[in-house]
Structures are given as structure tokens and as C-alpha cells.
Coordinates of N, CA, C and O in Angstrom, one line a residue:
X1 N 67.0 109.4 71.6 CA 68.1 110.3 71.2 C 67.8 111.1 70.0 O 68.2 112.3 69.9
X2 N 67.0 110.5 69.0 CA 66.7 111.3 67.8 C 65.8 112.5 68.1 O 65.7 113.5 67.4
X3 N 65.1 112.5 69.3 CA 64.3 113.6 69.7 C 65.1 114.7 70.3 O 64.8 115.9 70.3
X4 N 66.2 114.3 71.0 CA 67.0 115.2 71.8 C 68.1 115.9 70.9 O 68.3 117.1 71.0
X5 N 68.7 115.1 70.1 CA 69.9 115.6 69.4 C 69.6 116.9 68.5 O 70.5 117.8 68.5
X6 N 68.5 117.0 67.8 CA 68.3 118.3 67.1 C 68.2 119.5 68.0 O 68.4 120.6 67.5
X7 N 67.9 119.3 69.2 CA 67.7 120.4 70.2 C 69.0 120.7 71.0 O 69.1 121.6 71.8
X8 N 70.0 119.8 70.8 CA 71.2 119.8 71.6 C 72.2 120.9 71.1 O 72.7 120.8 70.0
X9 N 72.3 122.0 71.8 CA 73.3 123.0 71.5 C 73.1 123.6 70.1 O 72.1 123.6 69.5
X10 N 74.2 124.2 69.6 CA 74.2 124.7 68.2 C 74.8 123.7 67.3 O 75.4 122.8 67.7
X11 N 74.7 124.0 66.0 CA 75.3 123.1 65.0 C 76.8 123.0 65.2 O 77.3 121.9 65.1
X12 N 77.5 124.1 65.4 CA 78.9 124.0 65.6 C 79.3 123.1 66.8 O 80.2 122.3 66.7
X13 N 78.6 123.2 67.9 CA 78.9 122.4 69.1 C 78.5 121.0 68.8 O 79.3 120.1 69.2
X14 N 77.4 120.7 68.2 CA 77.0 119.3 67.9 C 78.0 118.6 67.1 O 78.2 117.4 67.2
X15 N 78.7 119.3 66.2 CA 79.7 118.7 65.4 C 81.1 118.5 66.0 O 82.0 117.9 65.5
X16 N 81.3 119.1 67.2 CA 82.5 119.0 67.9 C 82.4 118.3 69.3 O 83.3 117.7 69.8
X17 N 81.2 118.5 69.9 CA 81.0 118.0 71.3 C 80.9 116.5 71.3 O 80.6 115.8 70.3
X18 N 81.0 115.9 72.5 CA 80.7 114.5 72.7 C 79.7 114.3 73.8 O 79.6 115.2 74.7
X19 N 79.0 113.2 73.8 CA 78.1 112.8 74.9 C 78.9 112.7 76.2 O 78.4 113.1 77.2
X20 N 80.1 112.1 76.1 CA 80.9 112.0 77.3 C 81.3 113.3 77.9 O 81.2 113.5 79.1
X21 N 81.6 114.3 77.1 CA 81.9 115.6 77.6 C 80.6 116.3 78.2 O 80.7 116.9 79.3
X22 N 79.5 116.1 77.6 CA 78.3 116.6 78.2 C 77.9 116.0 79.5 O 77.5 116.7 80.4
X23 N 78.2 114.7 79.7 CA 78.0 114.0 80.9 C 79.0 114.4 82.0 O 78.7 114.6 83.2
X24 N 80.2 114.6 81.6 CA 81.3 114.9 82.5 C 81.2 116.2 83.2 O 81.6 116.4 84.3
X25 N 80.5 117.2 82.5 CA 80.3 118.5 83.2 C 79.3 118.4 84.3 O 79.3 119.3 85.2
X26 N 78.5 117.3 84.4 CA 77.5 117.1 85.4 C 76.5 118.2 85.6 O 76.1 118.5 86.7
X27 N 76.2 118.9 84.5 CA 75.2 120.0 84.6 C 73.9 119.4 84.8 O 73.5 118.5 84.1
X28 N 73.1 119.9 85.8 CA 71.7 119.4 86.0 C 70.8 119.7 84.8 O 69.7 119.2 84.7
X29 N 71.2 120.6 83.9 CA 70.4 121.0 82.8 C 71.0 120.4 81.5 O 70.5 120.8 80.4
X30 N 71.9 119.5 81.5 CA 72.5 118.9 80.3 C 71.4 118.0 79.7 O 70.7 117.2 80.4
X31 N 71.2 118.1 78.4 CA 70.1 117.4 77.8 C 70.3 115.9 77.6 O 69.4 115.2 77.5
X32 N 71.6 115.5 77.5 CA 71.8 114.1 77.2 C 71.6 113.2 78.4 O 71.1 112.0 78.2
X33 N 71.8 113.7 79.6 CA 71.7 112.8 80.8 C 70.3 112.2 81.0 O 70.1 111.0 81.2
X34 N 69.2 113.0 80.9 CA 67.9 112.4 81.1 C 67.5 111.4 80.1 O 67.0 110.3 80.4
X35 N 67.9 111.6 78.8 CA 67.6 110.6 77.8 C 68.4 109.4 78.0 O 67.8 108.3 78.0
X36 N 69.7 109.5 78.3 CA 70.5 108.3 78.5 C 70.1 107.5 79.7 O 70.1 106.3 79.8
X37 N 69.7 108.2 80.8 CA 69.2 107.5 82.0 C 67.9 106.8 81.7 O 67.7 105.7 82.1
X38 N 67.0 107.4 81.0 CA 65.7 106.8 80.6 C 66.0 105.5 79.8 O 65.2 104.6 79.9
X39 N 67.1 105.5 79.0 CA 67.4 104.3 78.2 C 68.2 103.3 78.9 O 68.7 102.4 78.3
X40 N 68.4 103.5 80.2 CA 69.2 102.6 81.1 C 70.7 102.5 80.6 O 71.3 101.4 80.7
X41 N 71.2 103.6 80.2 CA 72.6 103.6 79.8 C 73.6 103.4 81.0 O 73.3 103.8 82.1
X42 N 74.7 102.7 80.7 CA 75.8 102.5 81.6 C 76.9 103.4 81.0 O 77.1 103.6 79.8
X43 N 77.7 103.9 82.0 CA 78.9 104.7 81.6 C 80.1 103.9 82.0 O 80.2 103.4 83.1
X44 N 81.0 103.7 81.0 CA 82.2 102.8 81.2 C 83.4 103.8 81.4 O 83.7 104.6 80.5
X45 N 84.0 103.7 82.5 CA 85.2 104.5 82.9 C 86.5 103.7 82.8 O 86.5 102.5 83.1
X46 N 87.5 104.4 82.4 CA 88.8 103.7 82.2 C 89.9 104.5 82.9 O 90.0 105.7 82.9
X47 N 90.8 103.7 83.6 CA 92.0 104.2 84.2 C 93.1 103.2 84.0 O 92.9 102.2 83.4
X48 N 94.3 103.5 84.5 CA 95.4 102.6 84.4 C 95.1 101.2 85.0 O 95.6 100.2 84.6
X49 N 94.2 101.2 86.0 CA 93.9 100.0 86.7 C 92.8 99.2 86.0 O 92.4 98.1 86.4
X50 N 92.2 99.7 84.9 CA 91.2 99.0 84.2 C 89.9 99.7 84.0 O 89.8 100.9 84.2
X51 N 88.9 99.0 83.5 CA 87.6 99.6 83.3 C 86.7 99.3 84.4 O 86.8 98.3 85.1
X52 N 85.7 100.2 84.6 CA 84.6 100.0 85.5 C 83.4 100.6 84.9 O 83.4 101.5 84.2
X53 N 82.2 100.0 85.2 CA 81.0 100.4 84.6 C 80.0 100.8 85.7 O 79.9 100.1 86.7
X54 N 79.3 101.8 85.5 CA 78.3 102.3 86.4 C 77.0 102.6 85.6 O 77.0 103.1 84.5
X55 N 75.8 102.3 86.3 CA 74.6 102.8 85.7 C 74.7 104.3 85.7 O 75.2 104.9 86.7
X56 N 74.2 105.0 84.7 CA 74.3 106.4 84.6 C 73.7 107.1 85.8 O 74.3 108.2 86.2
X57 N 72.6 106.6 86.3 CA 72.0 107.3 87.5 C 72.9 107.3 88.7 O 72.7 108.1 89.6
X58 N 74.0 106.5 88.7 CA 74.9 106.5 89.9 C 76.1 107.4 89.6 O 77.0 107.6 90.4
X59 N 76.3 107.8 88.4 CA 77.4 108.6 88.0 C 77.4 110.0 88.5 O 78.4 110.6 88.9
X60 N 76.2 110.6 88.7 CA 76.1 112.0 89.2 C 76.0 112.0 90.7 O 75.0 111.4 91.2
X61 N 76.9 112.6 91.4 CA 76.9 112.5 92.9 C 76.3 113.8 93.5 O 75.6 113.7 94.5
X62 N 76.6 114.9 92.9 CA 76.1 116.2 93.5 C 76.2 117.2 92.4 O 76.6 116.9 91.3
X63 N 75.8 118.4 92.7 CA 75.9 119.5 91.7 C 77.3 119.6 91.1 O 78.3 119.8 91.8
X64 N 77.4 119.3 89.8 CA 78.7 119.4 89.0 C 79.7 118.4 89.6 O 80.9 118.6 89.4
X65 N 79.3 117.3 90.3 CA 80.2 116.3 90.8 C 79.8 114.9 90.2 O 78.6 114.6 90.3
X66 N 80.8 114.2 89.8 CA 80.6 112.9 89.2 C 81.4 111.8 90.0 O 82.2 112.1 90.9
X67 N 81.2 110.6 89.7 CA 81.9 109.5 90.3 C 83.2 109.2 89.6 O 83.9 108.3 90.0
X68 N 83.6 110.1 88.7 CA 85.0 109.9 88.1 C 86.0 110.0 89.2 O 86.0 111.0 90.0
X69 N 86.9 109.1 89.2 CA 88.1 109.1 90.1 C 89.3 109.8 89.4 O 89.3 109.8 88.2
X70 N 90.2 110.3 90.2 CA 91.4 110.9 89.6 C 92.1 109.9 88.6 O 92.2 108.7 88.9
X71 N 92.4 110.3 87.4 CA 93.0 109.5 86.4 C 92.0 108.7 85.6 O 92.5 108.0 84.7
X72 N 90.7 108.8 85.8 CA 89.7 108.1 85.0 C 89.2 109.0 83.9 O 89.1 110.2 84.0
X73 N 88.9 108.4 82.8 CA 88.2 109.0 81.7 C 87.0 108.2 81.3 O 86.8 107.1 81.6
X74 N 86.1 108.9 80.6 CA 84.9 108.2 80.1 C 85.3 107.5 78.8 O 85.7 108.1 77.8
X75 N 85.2 106.2 78.8 CA 85.6 105.4 77.7 C 84.4 105.2 76.7 O 84.6 105.4 75.5
X76 N 83.3 104.9 77.2 CA 82.1 104.7 76.3 C 80.8 104.8 77.1 O 80.8 104.6 78.3
X77 N 79.7 104.9 76.4 CA 78.4 104.9 76.9 C 77.7 103.7 76.3 O 77.7 103.6 75.0
X78 N 77.2 102.8 77.1 CA 76.5 101.6 76.5 C 75.0 101.7 76.8 O 74.6 102.0 77.9
X79 N 74.2 101.6 75.7 CA 72.8 101.7 75.8 C 72.2 100.3 75.4 O 72.4 99.9 74.2
X80 N 71.6 99.6 76.3 CA 71.0 98.3 75.9 C 69.9 98.4 74.9 O 69.1 99.4 74.9
X81 N 69.8 97.5 74.0 CA 68.6 97.4 73.1 C 67.4 96.9 73.9 O 67.5 95.9 74.5
X82 N 66.4 97.7 73.7 CA 65.1 97.2 74.3 C 64.0 97.3 73.3 O 63.9 98.3 72.6
X83 N 63.3 96.3 73.1 CA 62.2 96.3 72.2 C 60.9 96.5 72.9 O 60.8 96.4 74.2
X84 N 59.8 96.8 72.2 CA 58.5 97.0 72.8 C 58.4 98.1 73.8 O 57.8 97.9 74.8
X85 N 59.2 99.2 73.6 CA 59.1 100.3 74.6 C 58.7 101.5 73.8 O 58.8 101.7 72.6
X86 N 58.2 102.4 74.6 CA 57.8 103.8 74.1 C 58.6 104.8 74.9 O 58.7 104.7 76.1
X87 N 59.3 105.6 74.2 CA 60.1 106.6 74.9 C 60.0 108.0 74.2 O 59.6 108.1 73.0
X88 N 60.2 109.0 75.0 CA 60.0 110.4 74.5 C 60.9 111.3 75.4 O 61.3 111.0 76.5
X89 N 61.3 112.4 74.7 CA 62.1 113.4 75.4 C 61.4 114.8 75.2 O 61.0 115.1 74.1
X90 N 61.3 115.5 76.3 CA 60.7 116.8 76.3 C 61.7 117.8 76.8 O 62.4 117.5 77.8
X91 N 61.7 119.0 76.2 CA 62.6 120.1 76.7 C 61.8 121.3 76.8 O 61.1 121.7 75.8
X92 N 61.9 122.0 77.9 CA 61.2 123.3 78.1 C 62.3 124.3 78.2 O 63.2 124.2 79.0
X93 N 62.3 125.2 77.2 CA 63.3 126.3 77.2 C 62.7 127.5 76.6 O 61.6 127.5 76.0
X94 N 63.4 128.6 76.6 CA 62.8 129.9 76.1 C 62.8 129.8 74.6 O 61.9 130.4 74.0
X95 N 63.8 129.2 74.0 CA 63.8 129.0 72.5 C 63.9 127.5 72.2 O 64.3 126.7 73.0
X96 N 63.4 127.1 71.0 CA 63.4 125.7 70.6 C 64.8 125.2 70.5 O 65.1 124.1 70.9
X97 N 65.7 126.0 69.9 CA 67.1 125.5 69.6 C 68.1 126.5 70.2 O 67.7 127.6 70.5
X98 N 69.3 126.0 70.4 CA 70.4 126.8 70.9 C 70.0 127.5 72.2 O 70.4 128.7 72.4
X99 N 69.4 126.8 73.1 CA 69.1 127.3 74.4 C 69.2 126.2 75.4 O 68.9 125.0 75.1
X100 N 69.6 126.6 76.6 CA 69.7 125.6 77.7 C 68.3 125.3 78.2 O 67.4 126.1 78.1
X101 N 68.1 124.1 78.8 CA 66.8 123.7 79.3 C 66.5 124.4 80.6 O 67.4 124.7 81.4
X102 N 65.2 124.7 80.7 CA 64.7 125.1 82.0 C 64.4 123.8 82.8 O 64.8 123.6 83.9
X103 N 63.7 123.0 82.1 CA 63.3 121.6 82.6 C 63.4 120.7 81.4 O 63.0 121.1 80.3
X104 N 63.8 119.5 81.6 CA 63.7 118.4 80.6 C 63.2 117.2 81.2 O 63.4 116.9 82.4
X105 N 62.5 116.4 80.4 CA 62.0 115.1 80.9 C 62.2 114.0 79.9 O 62.0 114.3 78.7
X106 N 62.6 112.8 80.3 CA 62.7 111.7 79.4 C 62.0 110.5 80.1 O 62.2 110.3 81.2
X107 N 61.2 109.9 79.3 CA 60.3 108.8 79.8 C 60.5 107.6 78.9 O 60.5 107.8 77.6
X108 N 60.6 106.4 79.5 CA 60.5 105.2 78.7 C 59.7 104.2 79.4 O 59.8 104.0 80.6
X109 N 58.7 103.6 78.7 CA 57.9 102.6 79.4 C 57.8 101.4 78.5 O 57.9 101.5 77.2
X110 N 57.7 100.2 79.1 CA 57.4 99.0 78.4 C 56.0 98.6 78.8 O 55.6 98.5 79.9
X111 N 55.2 98.4 77.7 CA 53.8 98.1 77.9 C 53.5 96.8 77.3 O 53.8 96.5 76.1
X112 N 52.9 95.9 78.1 CA 52.5 94.6 77.6 C 51.0 94.4 77.9 O 50.6 94.6 79.1
X113 N 50.2 94.1 76.9 CA 48.8 94.0 77.1 C 48.1 95.2 77.7 O 47.2 95.0 78.6
X114 N 48.6 96.4 77.4 CA 48.0 97.6 77.9 C 48.5 98.0 79.3 O 48.2 99.0 79.8
X115 N 49.4 97.2 80.0 CA 49.8 97.4 81.3 C 51.3 97.8 81.3 O 52.1 97.2 80.6
X116 N 51.7 98.8 82.1 CA 53.1 99.2 82.2 C 53.8 98.1 83.0 O 53.5 97.8 84.1
X117 N 54.8 97.5 82.3 CA 55.7 96.5 83.0 C 57.0 97.0 83.5 O 57.6 96.5 84.4
X118 N 57.4 98.1 82.9 CA 58.7 98.8 83.3 C 58.6 100.2 82.9 O 58.0 100.6 81.9
X119 N 59.2 101.1 83.8 CA 59.1 102.5 83.5 C 60.4 103.2 83.9 O 61.0 102.8 84.9
X120 N 60.8 104.2 83.2 CA 61.9 105.1 83.6 C 61.3 106.5 83.4 O 60.8 106.9 82.4
X121 N 61.4 107.3 84.5 CA 60.9 108.7 84.6 C 62.1 109.5 85.1 O 62.5 109.4 86.2
X122 N 62.6 110.4 84.2 CA 63.9 111.1 84.5 C 63.7 112.6 84.2 O 63.1 112.9 83.1
X123 N 64.2 113.4 85.1 CA 64.1 114.9 84.9 C 65.5 115.6 85.0 O 66.3 115.2 85.9
X124 N 65.7 116.6 84.2 CA 66.8 117.5 84.3 C 66.3 118.9 84.7 O 65.2 119.2 84.3
X125 N 67.2 119.6 85.4 CA 66.8 121.0 85.7 C 65.9 121.2 86.9 O 65.4 122.3 87.1
X126 N 65.7 120.1 87.6 CA 64.8 120.3 88.8 C 65.4 119.9 90.1 O 64.8 119.9 91.1
X127 N 66.7 119.7 90.1 CA 67.5 119.4 91.3 C 69.0 119.6 91.0 O 69.3 120.0 89.9
X128 N 69.8 119.3 92.0 CA 71.2 119.6 91.8 C 71.8 118.6 90.7 O 72.9 118.9 90.1
X129 N 71.2 117.5 90.5 CA 71.6 116.5 89.5 C 70.4 116.1 88.7 O 69.3 116.3 89.1
X130 N 70.7 115.5 87.5 CA 69.6 114.8 86.8 C 69.1 113.7 87.7 O 69.8 113.0 88.3
X131 N 67.7 113.5 87.7 CA 67.1 112.6 88.7 C 66.2 111.6 88.0 O 65.3 112.0 87.3
X132 N 66.4 110.4 88.3 CA 65.3 109.4 88.1 C 64.4 109.4 89.3 O 64.8 109.5 90.4
X133 N 63.1 109.3 89.0 CA 62.1 109.4 90.1 C 61.6 107.9 90.3 O 60.6 107.5 89.7
X134 N 62.4 107.2 91.1 CA 62.1 105.8 91.3 C 60.7 105.5 91.9 O 60.0 104.6 91.4
X135 N 60.2 106.3 92.8 CA 58.9 106.1 93.3 C 57.8 106.3 92.3 O 56.8 105.5 92.3
X136 N 58.0 107.2 91.4 CA 57.0 107.4 90.3 C 57.1 106.2 89.3 O 56.1 105.7 88.8
X137 N 58.3 105.7 89.1 CA 58.5 104.5 88.2 C 57.7 103.3 88.8 O 57.0 102.6 88.1
X138 N 57.9 103.1 90.1 CA 57.3 102.0 90.7 C 55.8 102.1 90.7 O 55.0 101.1 90.6
X139 N 55.3 103.4 90.9 CA 53.9 103.6 90.9 C 53.2 103.4 89.6 O 52.0 103.0 89.5
X140 N 53.9 103.5 88.5 CA 53.4 103.3 87.2 C 53.2 101.9 86.8 O 52.3 101.5 86.1
X141 N 54.1 101.0 87.3 CA 54.2 99.6 87.0 C 52.9 98.9 87.5 O 52.4 99.2 88.6
X142 N 52.3 98.1 86.6 CA 51.1 97.3 87.0 C 49.8 98.1 86.7 O 48.7 97.5 86.9
X143 N 49.9 99.2 86.1 CA 48.7 100.0 85.8 C 48.8 100.3 84.3 O 49.8 100.2 83.6
X144 N 47.6 100.8 83.7 CA 47.7 101.4 82.4 C 48.3 102.8 82.5 O 48.3 103.3 83.6
X145 N 48.7 103.3 81.4 CA 49.3 104.7 81.5 C 48.2 105.6 82.0 O 48.5 106.5 82.8
X146 N 47.0 105.5 81.6 CA 45.9 106.4 82.1 C 45.7 106.2 83.6 O 45.5 107.2 84.3
X147 N 45.7 105.0 84.1 CA 45.5 104.8 85.5 C 46.7 105.4 86.3 O 46.6 105.8 87.4
X148 N 47.9 105.4 85.7 CA 49.1 105.9 86.4 C 49.1 107.4 86.5 O 49.8 108.0 87.4
X149 N 48.4 108.1 85.6 CA 48.4 109.5 85.5 C 48.3 110.3 86.9 O 49.1 111.0 87.3
X150 N 47.2 110.1 87.6 CA 47.0 110.8 88.9 C 48.1 110.5 89.9 O 48.6 111.4 90.6
X151 N 48.4 109.2 90.1 CA 49.3 108.8 91.2 C 50.7 109.3 90.8 O 51.5 109.8 91.7
X152 N 51.2 109.1 89.6 CA 52.5 109.5 89.2 C 52.6 111.0 89.2 O 53.6 111.5 89.7
X153 N 51.6 111.7 88.7 CA 51.6 113.2 88.8 C 51.8 113.7 90.2 O 52.5 114.6 90.5
X154 N 51.0 113.1 91.2 CA 51.1 113.5 92.6 C 52.5 113.2 93.1 O 53.1 114.1 93.8
X155 N 53.1 112.1 92.8 CA 54.5 111.8 93.3 C 55.5 112.8 92.7 O 56.3 113.3 93.4
X156 N 55.3 113.1 91.4 CA 56.3 114.0 90.8 C 56.2 115.4 91.4 O 57.2 116.1 91.5
X157 N 54.9 115.8 91.7 CA 54.8 117.1 92.3 C 55.5 117.2 93.7 O 55.9 118.3 94.1
X158 N 55.6 116.1 94.4 CA 56.2 116.1 95.7 C 57.7 115.6 95.7 O 58.4 116.0 96.6
X159 N 58.1 114.9 94.7 CA 59.4 114.2 94.8 C 60.6 115.0 94.6 O 61.7 114.8 95.1
X160 N 60.5 116.1 93.8 CA 61.6 116.9 93.4 C 61.5 118.3 94.1 O 60.4 118.8 94.2
X161 N 62.6 118.8 94.4 CA 62.6 120.2 95.0 C 63.4 121.1 94.1 O 64.5 121.4 94.3
X162 N 62.7 121.6 93.1 CA 63.4 122.5 92.1 C 64.0 123.7 92.8 O 63.4 124.3 93.8
X163 N 65.0 124.2 92.2 CA 65.7 125.4 92.6 C 65.1 126.6 91.9 O 64.6 126.5 90.8
X164 N 65.3 127.8 92.4 CA 65.0 129.0 91.7 C 66.3 129.6 91.2 O 67.3 129.7 92.0
X165 N 66.4 129.8 89.9 CA 67.6 130.4 89.4 C 67.2 131.3 88.2 O 66.0 131.6 88.0
X166 N 68.2 131.7 87.4 CA 68.0 132.6 86.3 C 67.0 132.1 85.2 O 66.4 132.8 84.5
X167 N 66.9 130.7 85.1 CA 66.1 130.1 84.1 C 64.6 130.0 84.5 O 63.8 129.9 83.7
X168 N 64.4 129.8 85.8 CA 63.0 129.6 86.2 C 62.9 129.6 87.7 O 63.8 129.3 88.4
X169 N 61.7 129.7 88.2 CA 61.4 129.6 89.6 C 61.1 128.2 90.0 O 60.7 127.4 89.2
X170 N 61.2 127.9 91.3 CA 60.9 126.6 91.8 C 59.4 126.3 91.5 O 59.0 125.2 91.2
X171 N 58.6 127.3 91.7 CA 57.1 127.1 91.5 C 56.8 126.7 90.1 O 56.0 125.8 89.8
X172 N 57.5 127.4 89.1 CA 57.3 127.1 87.7 C 57.7 125.7 87.4 O 57.0 124.9 86.8
X173 N 58.9 125.4 87.8 CA 59.4 124.0 87.6 C 58.6 122.9 88.2 O 58.3 121.9 87.6
X174 N 58.1 123.2 89.4 CA 57.3 122.2 90.1 C 56.0 121.9 89.3 O 55.5 120.8 89.3
X175 N 55.4 123.0 88.7 CA 54.2 122.8 87.9 C 54.5 122.1 86.6 O 53.7 121.3 86.1
X176 N 55.7 122.3 86.0 CA 56.0 121.7 84.7 C 56.3 120.2 84.8 O 55.9 119.5 84.0
X177 N 56.8 119.8 86.0 CA 57.2 118.4 86.1 C 56.0 117.4 85.9 O 56.1 116.6 85.0
X178 N 54.9 117.6 86.6 CA 53.8 116.6 86.4 C 53.2 116.9 85.0 O 52.7 115.9 84.4
X179 N 53.2 118.1 84.5 CA 52.6 118.3 83.2 C 53.3 117.6 82.1 O 52.7 117.2 81.1
X180 N 54.6 117.4 82.2 CA 55.3 116.6 81.2 C 54.9 115.2 81.1 O 54.8 114.6 80.1
X181 N 54.7 114.6 82.3 CA 54.1 113.2 82.4 C 52.7 113.2 81.8 O 52.4 112.3 81.0
X182 N 51.9 114.2 82.1 CA 50.6 114.2 81.5 C 50.6 114.3 80.0 O 49.8 113.7 79.3
X183 N 51.6 115.0 79.5 CA 51.8 115.2 78.0 C 52.2 113.8 77.4 O 51.8 113.5 76.3
X184 N 52.9 113.0 78.1 CA 53.4 111.7 77.7 C 52.2 110.7 77.6 O 52.2 109.9 76.7
X185 N 51.3 110.8 78.6 CA 50.2 109.8 78.6 C 49.2 110.2 77.6 O 48.7 111.3 77.5
X186 N 48.8 109.2 76.7 CA 47.9 109.5 75.6 C 46.5 109.9 76.1 O 46.1 109.5 77.1

């Protein structure tokens, strides 16, 4: 979060906006969703009938559509404490600050004795919703980060079908996706 927040919107928006509001818009280029998904955040929703909790990756249903039911609000976001992990957030945009993402990536891995034991690989701006790439996560587990590089990069190149829009072409985004993982691997 400390890597994402300085790049999040403008100073005025940062002082008024909420993470819940950023998530509720369900924008595929929202910067908070990839980070929170990589951190295994749950979103807790509240209505007159009570609370319910969802893993954040289940909250986004389609382009600008969420699992919020009529009468529900976002009560809180819960982020579990995890030790012994390495996490990073990358944002590709035309400007460093005060610009929306073309592509963003958030990665979190747990490494024990040099081997990846758990991984989260999440991208924004490459599909109708922010996406965890489960196949890439599974492919990284049981390998060193270096060993995971070619197989995870190949999966990432095929797993997402980026759109072409005003911010970037599908070809550009498709090339950026594996390069962010390569940047993460030392």
C-alpha cells in the first residue's frame, strides 16, 4: 500500500477519497484493487440483514459491476497480516502522478528456503475487471523466482486479453504484462 498510495490520484482526492469508493466504482484501472487483491483482502458488506464478507477477487463481476446487492454498503476492508512475504506494486502511466493507469501489477510471494510457497499475481487495466492470474500463481509455487520467470511470463502473455482504448493498445498491454513480472524477479 505504501508503494501505491503516493501514486493514487491527486493530493486533494487522496485527502477526501476512500478505498471503499475506489473499489465500488469497479474501474479496471483503479490502483487500489490490484494491491488489495495481492494482499488477500476481504471486503465486508453491510445491509439491514447483516454483514457478509467476500474475498476481493470475487467482488468484481464485470466491467463496472460489483457483487454489491441493493441496500448494501462497503463497511470495511480487511487485510490479513502476513509475515515473510515480498510484495510490490507497479504502475504504468503516462505521468508518474495524477494519472490513471495504463496497466498496473501487484505481486506478493511467500518464499521459504528460496522456494515460492504462495503467490499472488494481480493486474489492473488488462481486462474488464482487475484480475488475479491463478494459473500463473500456481505455476510459480514450488520453484525459485528465477525458475518461475519463463513459465509465469508465458502464462501471463496468454492469460489476459487486454482491450485497446484511449490509454493503450492491446499489443502494448500484452507486452507490458510479462515485463512487470520480469521486473519483480531479481
